Coordinates of C-alpha atoms and ligand atoms in Angstrom, one line a residue:
M1 CA 0.1 0.0 -0.2
V2 CA 1.0 3.6 -0.1
N3 CA 3.1 4.5 2.4
D4 CA 1.9 8.3 3.1
K5 CA 4.9 9.1 5.3
D6 CA 6.9 11.1 2.6
S7 CA 4.0 13.4 2.5
Q8 CA 4.2 13.9 -0.7
T9 CA 2.3 16.1 -2.7
N10 CA 1.4 15.8 -6.4
S11 CA -0.4 19.3 -7.0
P12 CA 2.3 22.1 -8.1
N13 CA 0.2 24.6 -6.9
S14 CA 0.5 23.6 -3.4
D15 CA 3.1 23.8 -0.6
P16 CA 5.9 22.1 -2.3
A17 CA 7.0 19.4 0.5
S18 CA 9.8 18.0 0.3
G19 CA 10.7 14.3 -0.2
Q20 CA 13.1 13.9 2.5
P21 CA 14.5 16.4 4.9
G22 CA 17.0 18.7 3.9
D23 CA 16.9 17.2 0.1
G24 CA 15.1 20.7 -0.2
D25 CA 13.7 19.2 -3.9
R26 CA 10.3 20.0 -4.7
R27 CA 8.9 16.5 -5.5
L28 CA 6.9 17.5 -8.1
D29 CA 7.8 20.8 -10.3
G30 CA 5.0 21.0 -13.6
L31 CA 5.8 17.7 -15.2
Q32 CA 9.2 16.4 -13.4
M33 CA 9.5 14.0 -10.1
S34 CA 12.6 14.6 -8.2
P35 CA 14.7 11.3 -8.1
D36 CA 13.5 9.9 -4.6
L37 CA 10.1 9.8 -5.9
M38 CA 11.4 8.6 -8.8
L39 CA 12.5 5.8 -7.4
D40 CA 10.0 4.8 -4.8
L41 CA 7.4 4.9 -7.7
A42 CA 9.6 2.5 -10.0
R43 CA 10.6 0.1 -6.9
Q44 CA 6.6 0.2 -6.6
A45 CA 5.9 -0.6 -9.8
A46 CA 8.5 -3.3 -9.9
E47 CA 7.2 -4.8 -6.5
I48 CA 3.6 -4.8 -8.2
V49 CA 4.6 -6.6 -11.3
V50 CA 6.7 -9.0 -9.2
D51 CA 4.1 -9.6 -7.0
R52 CA 1.7 -10.5 -10.0
T53 CA 4.4 -12.9 -11.8
R54 CA 4.9 -14.8 -8.7
R55 CA 1.5 -15.6 -7.9
L56 CA 0.2 -16.1 -11.5
P57 CA 0.5 -20.0 -11.9
E58 CA -2.0 -20.2 -8.5
G59 CA -4.3 -17.8 -9.9
I60 CA -7.0 -17.7 -12.7
A61 CA -5.8 -17.4 -16.5
W62 CA -8.5 -15.1 -17.4
D63 CA -10.5 -11.8 -15.9
G64 CA -12.7 -9.4 -17.9
E65 CA -15.9 -7.6 -17.6
F66 CA -18.6 -6.0 -19.4
R67 CA -18.2 -3.0 -20.4
E68 CA -21.0 -0.7 -18.8
V69 CA -19.4 -2.3 -15.4
L70 CA -16.0 -0.8 -16.7
A71 CA -17.3 2.5 -17.7
E72 CA -18.8 3.1 -14.7
A73 CA -15.5 2.4 -12.8
L74 CA -13.0 4.5 -15.3
M75 CA -15.0 6.6 -17.4
E76 CA -14.3 10.0 -16.2
D77 CA -13.2 13.6 -16.7
P78 CA -9.2 13.8 -16.6
P79 CA -8.5 15.4 -13.4
E80 CA -7.1 19.0 -12.9
Q81 CA -5.1 18.8 -9.9
G82 CA -2.8 15.7 -9.9
R83 CA -2.9 12.8 -7.3
P84 CA 0.1 10.8 -5.5
G85 CA 1.4 8.9 -8.3
A86 CA 1.3 5.6 -5.7
E87 CA -2.0 5.8 -5.9
V88 CA -2.6 6.3 -9.4
L89 CA -0.1 2.9 -9.7
E90 CA -2.0 0.9 -7.4
R91 CA -5.4 1.7 -9.4
A92 CA -4.0 0.5 -12.6
A93 CA -2.7 -2.4 -10.7
R94 CA -6.4 -2.9 -9.2
D95 CA -8.7 -2.2 -11.7
V96 CA -7.0 -2.4 -15.3
L97 CA -4.2 -4.3 -15.6
P98 CA -5.7 -7.6 -14.3
L99 CA -8.6 -7.6 -16.4
T100 CA -7.0 -9.7 -19.1
L101 CA -6.4 -12.9 -20.5
R102 CA -3.4 -13.6 -18.8
L103 CA -1.2 -14.8 -22.1
D104 CA 1.8 -15.5 -20.0
H105 CA 0.0 -18.3 -17.2
P106 CA 1.3 -21.6 -17.4
R107 CA -2.5 -22.3 -18.7
S108 CA -2.8 -20.4 -21.2
F109 CA -3.2 -22.1 -24.1
A110 CA -5.9 -20.2 -26.4
F111 CA -4.6 -18.4 -29.7
V112 CA -0.9 -18.1 -29.8
P113 CA 0.3 -16.3 -26.1
T114 CA 3.5 -15.0 -24.6
A115 CA 5.4 -15.6 -21.8
P116 CA 8.2 -12.7 -21.6
T117 CA 11.1 -13.2 -19.6
W118 CA 11.9 -10.5 -16.8
P119 CA 14.8 -8.8 -18.8
G120 CA 12.7 -8.2 -21.7
V121 CA 10.3 -6.4 -19.5
L122 CA 13.2 -4.3 -18.1
A123 CA 14.3 -3.6 -21.3
E124 CA 10.8 -1.7 -22.2
F125 CA 11.1 0.3 -19.2
M126 CA 15.2 1.3 -19.8
A127 CA 14.2 2.4 -23.6
A128 CA 11.5 4.7 -22.3
G129 CA 13.3 5.9 -19.7
Y130 CA 16.5 6.6 -22.0
N131 CA 13.7 7.9 -24.6
I132 CA 15.1 5.7 -27.2
N133 CA 13.7 6.7 -31.1
A134 CA 15.3 3.9 -33.5
C135 CA 14.6 5.6 -36.4
T136 CA 17.8 7.1 -37.6
W137 CA 21.7 6.1 -37.3
L138 CA 22.2 9.7 -36.5
V139 CA 19.3 9.9 -33.2
A140 CA 20.6 6.5 -32.4
S141 CA 23.3 4.9 -33.4
G142 CA 24.0 2.4 -30.2
P143 CA 20.3 1.3 -30.4
S144 CA 20.4 0.6 -34.2
Q145 CA 24.0 -1.3 -34.2
L146 CA 22.4 -3.3 -31.7
E147 CA 19.0 -3.9 -33.8
L148 CA 21.6 -5.1 -36.5
V149 CA 23.6 -7.4 -34.4
V150 CA 19.9 -8.7 -33.0
I151 CA 18.7 -9.4 -36.5
E152 CA 22.1 -11.1 -37.7
W153 CA 21.7 -13.4 -34.8
F154 CA 17.9 -13.8 -36.2
R155 CA 19.7 -14.3 -40.2
R156 CA 22.2 -16.9 -38.6
W157 CA 19.5 -18.9 -36.7
L158 CA 17.3 -19.2 -39.9
G159 CA 20.3 -19.9 -42.2
Y160 CA 19.4 -17.1 -44.1
P161 CA 22.4 -16.0 -46.5
E162 CA 24.8 -13.2 -46.1
G163 CA 24.0 -9.6 -47.0
A164 CA 20.0 -10.6 -45.2
G165 CA 18.6 -8.3 -43.3
G166 CA 15.3 -6.5 -41.7
L167 CA 14.3 -4.6 -39.0
F168 CA 11.6 -4.6 -36.3
T169 CA 8.3 -4.2 -36.8
S170 CA 5.4 -3.9 -33.7
G171 CA 4.3 -7.5 -35.0
G172 CA 3.7 -10.0 -37.7
S173 CA 0.9 -8.0 -39.3
A174 CA 3.2 -5.1 -39.8
A175 CA 6.2 -7.2 -41.1
S176 CA 3.4 -8.9 -43.7
L177 CA 2.8 -5.4 -44.6
D178 CA 5.8 -4.3 -45.2
A179 CA 6.6 -7.5 -47.3
F180 CA 4.0 -7.0 -49.7
V181 CA 5.1 -3.3 -50.7
A182 CA 8.8 -4.6 -50.9
A183 CA 7.6 -7.5 -53.1
R184 CA 5.3 -5.3 -55.3
Q185 CA 8.0 -2.7 -55.8
A186 CA 10.8 -5.6 -56.7
A187 CA 8.0 -7.0 -59.4
G188 CA 7.9 -3.4 -60.8
H189 CA 4.7 -1.9 -58.9
P190 CA 2.2 -3.9 -62.1
E191 CA -1.3 -2.8 -62.5
R192 CA -3.7 -5.6 -61.6
A193 CA -1.4 -7.4 -58.8
T194 CA -2.5 -10.7 -56.7
V195 CA -1.0 -12.1 -54.2
Y196 CA -1.4 -15.7 -52.7
M197 CA -1.8 -17.4 -49.9
S198 CA -3.7 -21.0 -48.1
D199 CA -6.9 -21.0 -47.1
Q200 CA -4.8 -21.5 -43.5
S201 CA -3.3 -18.2 -43.6
H202 CA -3.5 -15.6 -41.1
T203 CA -6.1 -12.9 -41.3
A204 CA -3.3 -10.4 -40.8
F205 CA -1.9 -11.1 -44.5
L206 CA -5.6 -10.6 -45.6
R207 CA -5.6 -6.9 -44.1
A208 CA -2.2 -6.2 -45.4
A209 CA -3.0 -7.5 -48.6
I210 CA -5.6 -4.6 -48.6
I211 CA -4.0 -1.6 -47.0
A212 CA -0.8 -2.4 -49.3
G213 CA -3.5 -1.7 -52.3
I214 CA -4.0 -5.3 -53.6
R215 CA -7.7 -5.2 -54.5
R216 CA -9.8 -7.9 -52.6
E217 CA -10.7 -9.9 -55.6
C218 CA -7.0 -10.3 -56.0
I219 CA -6.4 -11.9 -53.1
R220 CA -6.2 -15.6 -54.0
R221 CA -6.8 -18.0 -51.0
I222 CA -5.6 -21.4 -52.2
P223 CA -6.4 -25.0 -50.5
T224 CA -4.8 -27.1 -48.2
D225 CA -4.1 -30.8 -47.9
R226 CA -5.5 -32.8 -45.3
H227 CA -3.0 -31.9 -42.9
F228 CA -4.1 -27.9 -43.8
R229 CA -0.7 -27.5 -45.9
L230 CA -0.9 -25.5 -49.1
D231 CA -1.6 -27.2 -52.2
M232 CA 1.0 -26.5 -54.9
N233 CA -1.2 -27.9 -58.0
A234 CA -4.1 -26.0 -57.1
L235 CA -1.6 -22.6 -56.3
A236 CA 0.4 -23.6 -59.7
E237 CA -3.0 -23.7 -61.2
S238 CA -4.2 -20.3 -59.8
V239 CA -1.0 -18.5 -61.5
A240 CA -1.4 -20.2 -64.4
E241 CA -5.1 -18.8 -64.6
D242 CA -4.4 -15.5 -63.2
R243 CA -1.6 -14.9 -65.8
A244 CA -3.8 -16.3 -68.8
A245 CA -6.6 -13.6 -67.7
G246 CA -3.9 -10.5 -67.6
Y247 CA -3.2 -10.1 -64.0
N248 CA 0.3 -10.0 -62.2
P249 CA 1.4 -12.6 -59.2
V250 CA 3.4 -10.0 -57.0
A251 CA 3.7 -12.4 -54.0
I252 CA 3.0 -15.9 -53.1
C253 CA 3.0 -16.5 -48.8
A254 CA 4.0 -19.6 -47.3
N255 CA 3.1 -20.8 -43.4
A256 CA 5.9 -21.7 -41.1
G257 CA 3.4 -22.8 -38.2
T258 CA -0.4 -21.5 -39.1
S259 CA -1.5 -20.5 -36.1
S260 CA -4.5 -22.8 -36.2
T261 CA -3.1 -26.1 -36.4
G262 CA 0.7 -25.0 -36.5
S263 CA 0.9 -26.8 -40.1
V264 CA 3.9 -25.4 -42.0
D265 CA 3.5 -25.6 -45.9
P266 CA 5.7 -26.9 -48.2
L267 CA 8.6 -24.6 -48.5
G268 CA 10.9 -26.0 -50.0
P269 CA 8.7 -26.9 -53.4
M270 CA 7.3 -23.6 -52.6
A271 CA 10.8 -21.6 -53.2
D272 CA 11.4 -23.9 -56.0
Y273 CA 8.1 -22.6 -57.7
C274 CA 8.3 -19.0 -57.0
A275 CA 12.1 -18.7 -58.5
A276 CA 11.4 -20.5 -61.5
E277 CA 7.9 -18.3 -61.8
G278 CA 10.1 -14.8 -60.6
I279 CA 7.4 -14.5 -57.7
W280 CA 8.6 -13.0 -54.8
L281 CA 8.1 -15.8 -52.0
H282 CA 7.1 -14.6 -48.3
V283 CA 7.1 -16.8 -45.1
D284 CA 4.6 -16.2 -42.0
A285 CA 7.2 -17.4 -39.4
A286 CA 5.7 -15.2 -36.9
Y287 CA 4.4 -18.2 -34.7
G288 CA 6.8 -21.0 -35.8
G289 CA 9.7 -19.0 -36.6
F290 CA 12.1 -19.6 -33.4
A291 CA 11.4 -22.8 -33.4
V292 CA 14.5 -22.8 -35.4
L293 CA 16.6 -22.8 -32.6
T294 CA 15.7 -26.7 -32.2
E295 CA 16.7 -29.3 -34.6
E296 CA 13.7 -31.2 -34.8
G297 CA 12.5 -27.1 -35.9
K298 CA 15.0 -26.5 -38.1
R299 CA 14.0 -29.9 -40.1
A300 CA 10.2 -29.0 -39.8
L301 CA 11.3 -25.6 -41.3
A302 CA 13.9 -26.5 -43.7
G303 CA 13.3 -24.2 -46.8
I304 CA 12.6 -21.2 -45.3
E305 CA 16.1 -19.9 -45.5
R306 CA 15.4 -19.7 -49.3
A307 CA 12.1 -17.4 -49.3
D308 CA 12.5 -13.8 -50.4
S309 CA 11.2 -12.3 -46.9
I310 CA 10.1 -13.8 -43.3
G311 CA 8.5 -12.3 -41.0
L312 CA 8.8 -13.4 -37.2
D313 CA 7.5 -12.6 -33.8
A314 CA 9.8 -12.4 -30.6
H315 CA 6.5 -11.5 -28.7
K316 CA 5.4 -15.2 -29.2
W317 CA 8.1 -18.1 -29.3
L318 CA 11.3 -15.4 -28.1
F319 CA 9.3 -14.7 -24.8
Q320 CA 9.1 -11.1 -25.3
P321 CA 7.0 -8.5 -24.3
Y322 CA 4.4 -6.9 -27.0
E323 CA 5.5 -5.5 -29.3
A324 CA 8.3 -7.3 -30.6
G325 CA 8.1 -8.5 -34.2
C326 CA 10.2 -8.5 -37.7
L327 CA 10.9 -8.6 -40.9
L328 CA 13.9 -9.9 -42.8
V329 CA 14.3 -10.0 -46.3
K330 CA 16.6 -11.7 -48.6
D331 CA 18.2 -8.8 -50.5
L332 CA 17.9 -6.0 -48.1
S333 CA 18.3 -3.3 -51.3
T334 CA 14.9 -4.8 -51.8
L335 CA 13.4 -2.9 -48.8
E336 CA 15.2 0.5 -49.1
K337 CA 14.2 0.7 -52.9
A338 CA 10.4 0.4 -51.4
F339 CA 10.7 2.4 -48.3
G340 CA 13.5 5.2 -48.7
V341 CA 12.3 8.4 -49.3
K342 CA 14.4 11.9 -49.7
C343 CA 13.2 13.7 -46.8
D344 CA 14.3 17.2 -46.3
V345 CA 13.9 17.9 -42.5
L346 CA 16.0 14.7 -42.4
Q347 CA 18.7 15.6 -44.5
D348 CA 21.4 15.8 -41.5
T349 CA 21.0 12.5 -40.8
I350 CA 22.2 10.5 -43.6
W351 CA 25.5 8.9 -42.6
G352 CA 26.2 6.7 -45.3
G353 CA 25.3 3.2 -46.9
D354 CA 27.2 1.5 -44.1
H355 CA 25.0 3.6 -41.3
P356 CA 21.3 2.0 -42.1
N357 CA 18.2 4.3 -40.7
F358 CA 16.0 1.5 -40.1
A359 CA 13.2 4.5 -40.8
D360 CA 14.2 3.9 -44.5
R361 CA 13.4 0.0 -44.0
G362 CA 9.5 0.3 -43.2
L363 CA 6.3 2.3 -42.3
Q364 CA 7.6 3.6 -39.0
L365 CA 9.8 6.9 -38.8
S366 CA 9.6 7.1 -34.8
R367 CA 10.2 3.5 -33.5
S368 CA 10.4 1.8 -30.4
F369 CA 14.0 -0.2 -29.3
R370 CA 12.2 -3.5 -29.4
A371 CA 15.8 -5.1 -30.2
L372 CA 16.7 -4.6 -27.2
K373 CA 14.3 -6.8 -25.5
V374 CA 15.5 -9.6 -27.1
W375 CA 19.4 -8.8 -26.5
M376 CA 19.4 -8.2 -22.8
S377 CA 17.2 -11.6 -22.3
I378 CA 19.6 -13.7 -24.1
Q379 CA 22.5 -11.9 -22.9
T380 CA 21.0 -12.6 -19.4
F381 CA 20.2 -16.2 -19.9
G382 CA 21.9 -17.6 -22.6
M383 CA 21.1 -19.3 -25.9
A384 CA 21.0 -22.7 -24.0
A385 CA 18.0 -21.6 -22.1
F386 CA 16.5 -20.5 -25.1
R387 CA 16.9 -23.9 -26.7
R388 CA 15.4 -25.5 -23.7
A389 CA 12.2 -23.4 -23.5
V390 CA 11.3 -23.4 -27.6
A391 CA 12.2 -27.3 -27.3
N392 CA 9.7 -27.2 -23.9
G393 CA 6.4 -26.2 -26.2
L394 CA 7.9 -29.2 -28.9
E395 CA 7.9 -31.9 -26.2
L396 CA 4.6 -30.7 -24.4
A397 CA 2.4 -31.2 -27.6
A398 CA 4.2 -34.2 -28.9
R399 CA 3.1 -35.7 -25.1
A400 CA -0.4 -34.1 -25.4
E401 CA -0.9 -35.7 -28.6
D402 CA 0.5 -38.9 -26.9
Y403 CA -2.1 -38.6 -24.3
I404 CA -4.9 -37.5 -26.7
S405 CA -4.2 -40.7 -28.6
A406 CA -4.6 -43.1 -25.6
S407 CA -7.8 -41.5 -24.2
P408 CA -10.6 -43.5 -24.8
V409 CA -12.6 -40.0 -24.7
L410 CA -11.0 -37.9 -26.7
E411 CA -9.9 -37.7 -30.6
V412 CA -7.0 -36.5 -32.6
V413 CA -8.4 -34.0 -34.7
N414 CA -4.7 -32.6 -36.2
G415 CA -1.4 -34.1 -34.5
A416 CA 1.1 -31.9 -32.9
S417 CA 2.7 -29.6 -35.7
L418 CA 5.6 -27.3 -33.7
S419 CA 3.6 -27.1 -30.3
I420 CA -0.2 -26.9 -31.4
V421 CA -2.6 -29.9 -30.9
C422 CA -5.9 -30.3 -32.1
F423 CA -8.3 -32.4 -30.5
R424 CA -11.9 -33.1 -29.4
V425 CA -14.0 -35.0 -27.0
N426 CA -15.2 -38.1 -29.6
P427 CA -15.3 -41.3 -27.8
A428 CA -14.1 -43.8 -30.8
D429 CA -17.4 -46.1 -32.1
A430 CA -19.9 -43.4 -30.2
G431 CA -21.1 -42.7 -33.5
L432 CA -22.2 -38.9 -33.1
D433 CA -23.1 -36.7 -36.3
E434 CA -21.0 -32.9 -36.3
S435 CA -23.6 -30.7 -34.9
T436 CA -23.6 -33.3 -31.4
L437 CA -20.0 -33.1 -31.4
E438 CA -19.5 -29.7 -32.1
E439 CA -22.2 -29.0 -29.1
I440 CA -20.3 -31.2 -26.7
N441 CA -17.0 -29.9 -27.4
R442 CA -18.7 -26.1 -27.2
K443 CA -19.7 -27.2 -23.9
V444 CA -16.1 -28.6 -23.0
L445 CA -14.3 -25.7 -23.7
A446 CA -16.9 -23.4 -21.5
Q447 CA -16.7 -25.8 -18.8
V448 CA -12.8 -26.0 -18.6
F449 CA -12.9 -22.2 -18.9
W450 CA -15.5 -21.9 -16.0
D451 CA -13.9 -24.3 -13.7
D452 CA -10.4 -21.7 -14.0
T453 CA -8.3 -25.1 -15.0
A454 CA -7.1 -23.6 -18.3
F455 CA -8.0 -20.8 -20.9
M456 CA -7.8 -22.9 -24.3
S457 CA -9.4 -21.5 -27.8
S458 CA -11.2 -23.3 -30.4
T459 CA -10.7 -23.4 -34.2
S460 CA -12.7 -24.7 -37.5
L461 CA -11.1 -27.7 -39.1
R462 CA -12.9 -28.6 -42.5
G463 CA -15.9 -28.0 -40.8
K464 CA -15.1 -30.0 -37.4
F465 CA -15.3 -28.0 -34.3
S466 CA -12.1 -28.5 -32.7
L467 CA -10.3 -27.7 -29.7
R468 CA -7.0 -26.2 -29.7
L469 CA -3.7 -26.2 -27.4
C470 CA -0.8 -23.7 -28.3
I471 CA 1.9 -24.6 -26.1
I472 CA 4.8 -21.8 -26.2
N473 CA 5.3 -20.9 -21.9
H474 CA 8.6 -22.0 -21.4
N475 CA 6.8 -22.1 -18.1
T476 CA 4.2 -24.7 -18.8
T477 CA 4.9 -28.0 -17.4
W478 CA 3.2 -31.3 -18.1
A479 CA 1.6 -31.0 -15.2
D480 CA -0.4 -28.2 -16.8
V481 CA -1.2 -30.0 -19.8
R482 CA -2.5 -32.9 -18.1
A483 CA -4.5 -31.2 -16.0
T484 CA -6.2 -29.5 -18.8
L485 CA -6.3 -32.5 -20.6
E486 CA -8.0 -34.6 -17.8
A487 CA -10.9 -31.4 -17.7
A488 CA -11.8 -31.9 -21.1
E489 CA -12.2 -35.8 -20.6
R490 CA -14.1 -35.0 -17.2
F491 CA -16.2 -32.5 -18.8
G492 CA -16.7 -34.6 -22.0
T493 CA -17.6 -37.8 -19.6
Q494 CA -20.5 -35.3 -18.7
A495 CA -21.7 -33.7 -21.7
L496 CA -21.6 -37.3 -23.2
D497 CA -23.5 -38.6 -19.9
D498 CA -26.0 -35.7 -20.6
L499 CA -26.7 -36.6 -24.0
T500 CA -28.5 -39.8 -23.2
P501 CA -32.1 -39.4 -21.7
Ligands
PLP1 C1 0.6 -13.7 -34.6 C2 0.5 -14.0 -36.0 C3 0.1 -12.8 -36.6 C4 0.2 -11.4 -36.5 O1 1.0 -11.0 -35.6 P1 1.1 -9.7 -35.0 O2 2.4 -9.7 -33.8 O3 -0.4 -10.2 -34.0 O4 0.9 -8.7 -35.8 C5 0.2 -13.5 -38.5 N1 0.5 -14.7 -39.0 C6 0.7 -16.1 -37.7 C7 0.9 -17.4 -38.4 C8 0.7 -15.3 -36.3 O5 0.7 -16.3 -35.1

């Protein structure tokens, strides 16, 4: 709780009480705080966050509230006079921050979560405290060099050729937008441009294509095989048809881990095809990319190094706080050709070819210093620990699949692909139709949630309503996964019993 003994005052107009006897500093002055107050608040914020993180595994994975309740609590005019910073922190920690899906809870398996490491969190604080704008070399040479270093790490991990490079972005969505713009530019910015992606590709790609100015009717969604991998023949047919009809293919997107099933498209054959056809290949590795840190993942993603561009999210399987996306391109000049513009007011910022201005590689001018998170957490824990943490997800997903296969109640809908397993309640020989199965599994999903066991999500796989676990939290153990599957079995059995009159 707030310690009031410092008699702090937050109104610059009131009597400026000093923080400590003898220091003579006003604790607030205009928009400034005295160093002792800054430290007090920083310590309080750190204590709140550390305590929240320590208690996370025992607590619920989700909390939320309806809008009218929250509006009642939060909708108000901004105060004319400030109040003690400690109170403001407390209020945020009590009324705002907990009302979320706790994506770093060890039993948070929905969507694609992340569980950031503490050095990554501190890096956000440090970058904000030093007020870094990673826009140009002149403005931020240290941060720019560090971004080059971390991008170089990623390049090596992916087996991407020397000379490849890129930049940090807000996330996979921004990476895909930048990739489409680079691809279109590399294709000569033709009229009637078309792009190709599978029916499993992330909606971020639809949106990015629309923003990039690709007409909706020029976005092709290619069917997938029974393991949800893009069908090469269908792709080749679609491109050939389009070319015959006067369209101009500018990019083909491959998945290196779809968010629905973790499926990996045939990257090698797609790279062969794109090379032969002269079409840009972008690989969406937002979820799956960092699997390359393990031998198993490297095998699964073989061919990724042949793409023209790759999008990765360090705020997923590299355990960083949001936002930490990244785009790498095989030929760096393609990015600078697409995004470099001359700007009079920034004319002093040109240091020459060896001193990149990251603002010339993408959408953003003012940019936060995202590379620092990755760098600080890897410097602190070392690569061995990161490899182990990535492998944890792969191992637990494989083990979950084994458990589901052996269960009399559960059925594997799509086996572990990277770290995602899709399954449902469907006892062998029960002979239940799809709509009954959907009803039962919706119930199971809701009950696992209301029981506070875990937070899962579902997906629809060729019309099959399927439960889904995405296991990429370094803190998740087999006990967490097993408890979740056992709950699904238990609630599934109940739902089946309720069926028979
Ligand atoms: C998360 C995700 C995206 C979108 O990335 P954002 O970081 O949310 O913008 C795209 N593709 C896949 C496979 C993803 O998992």
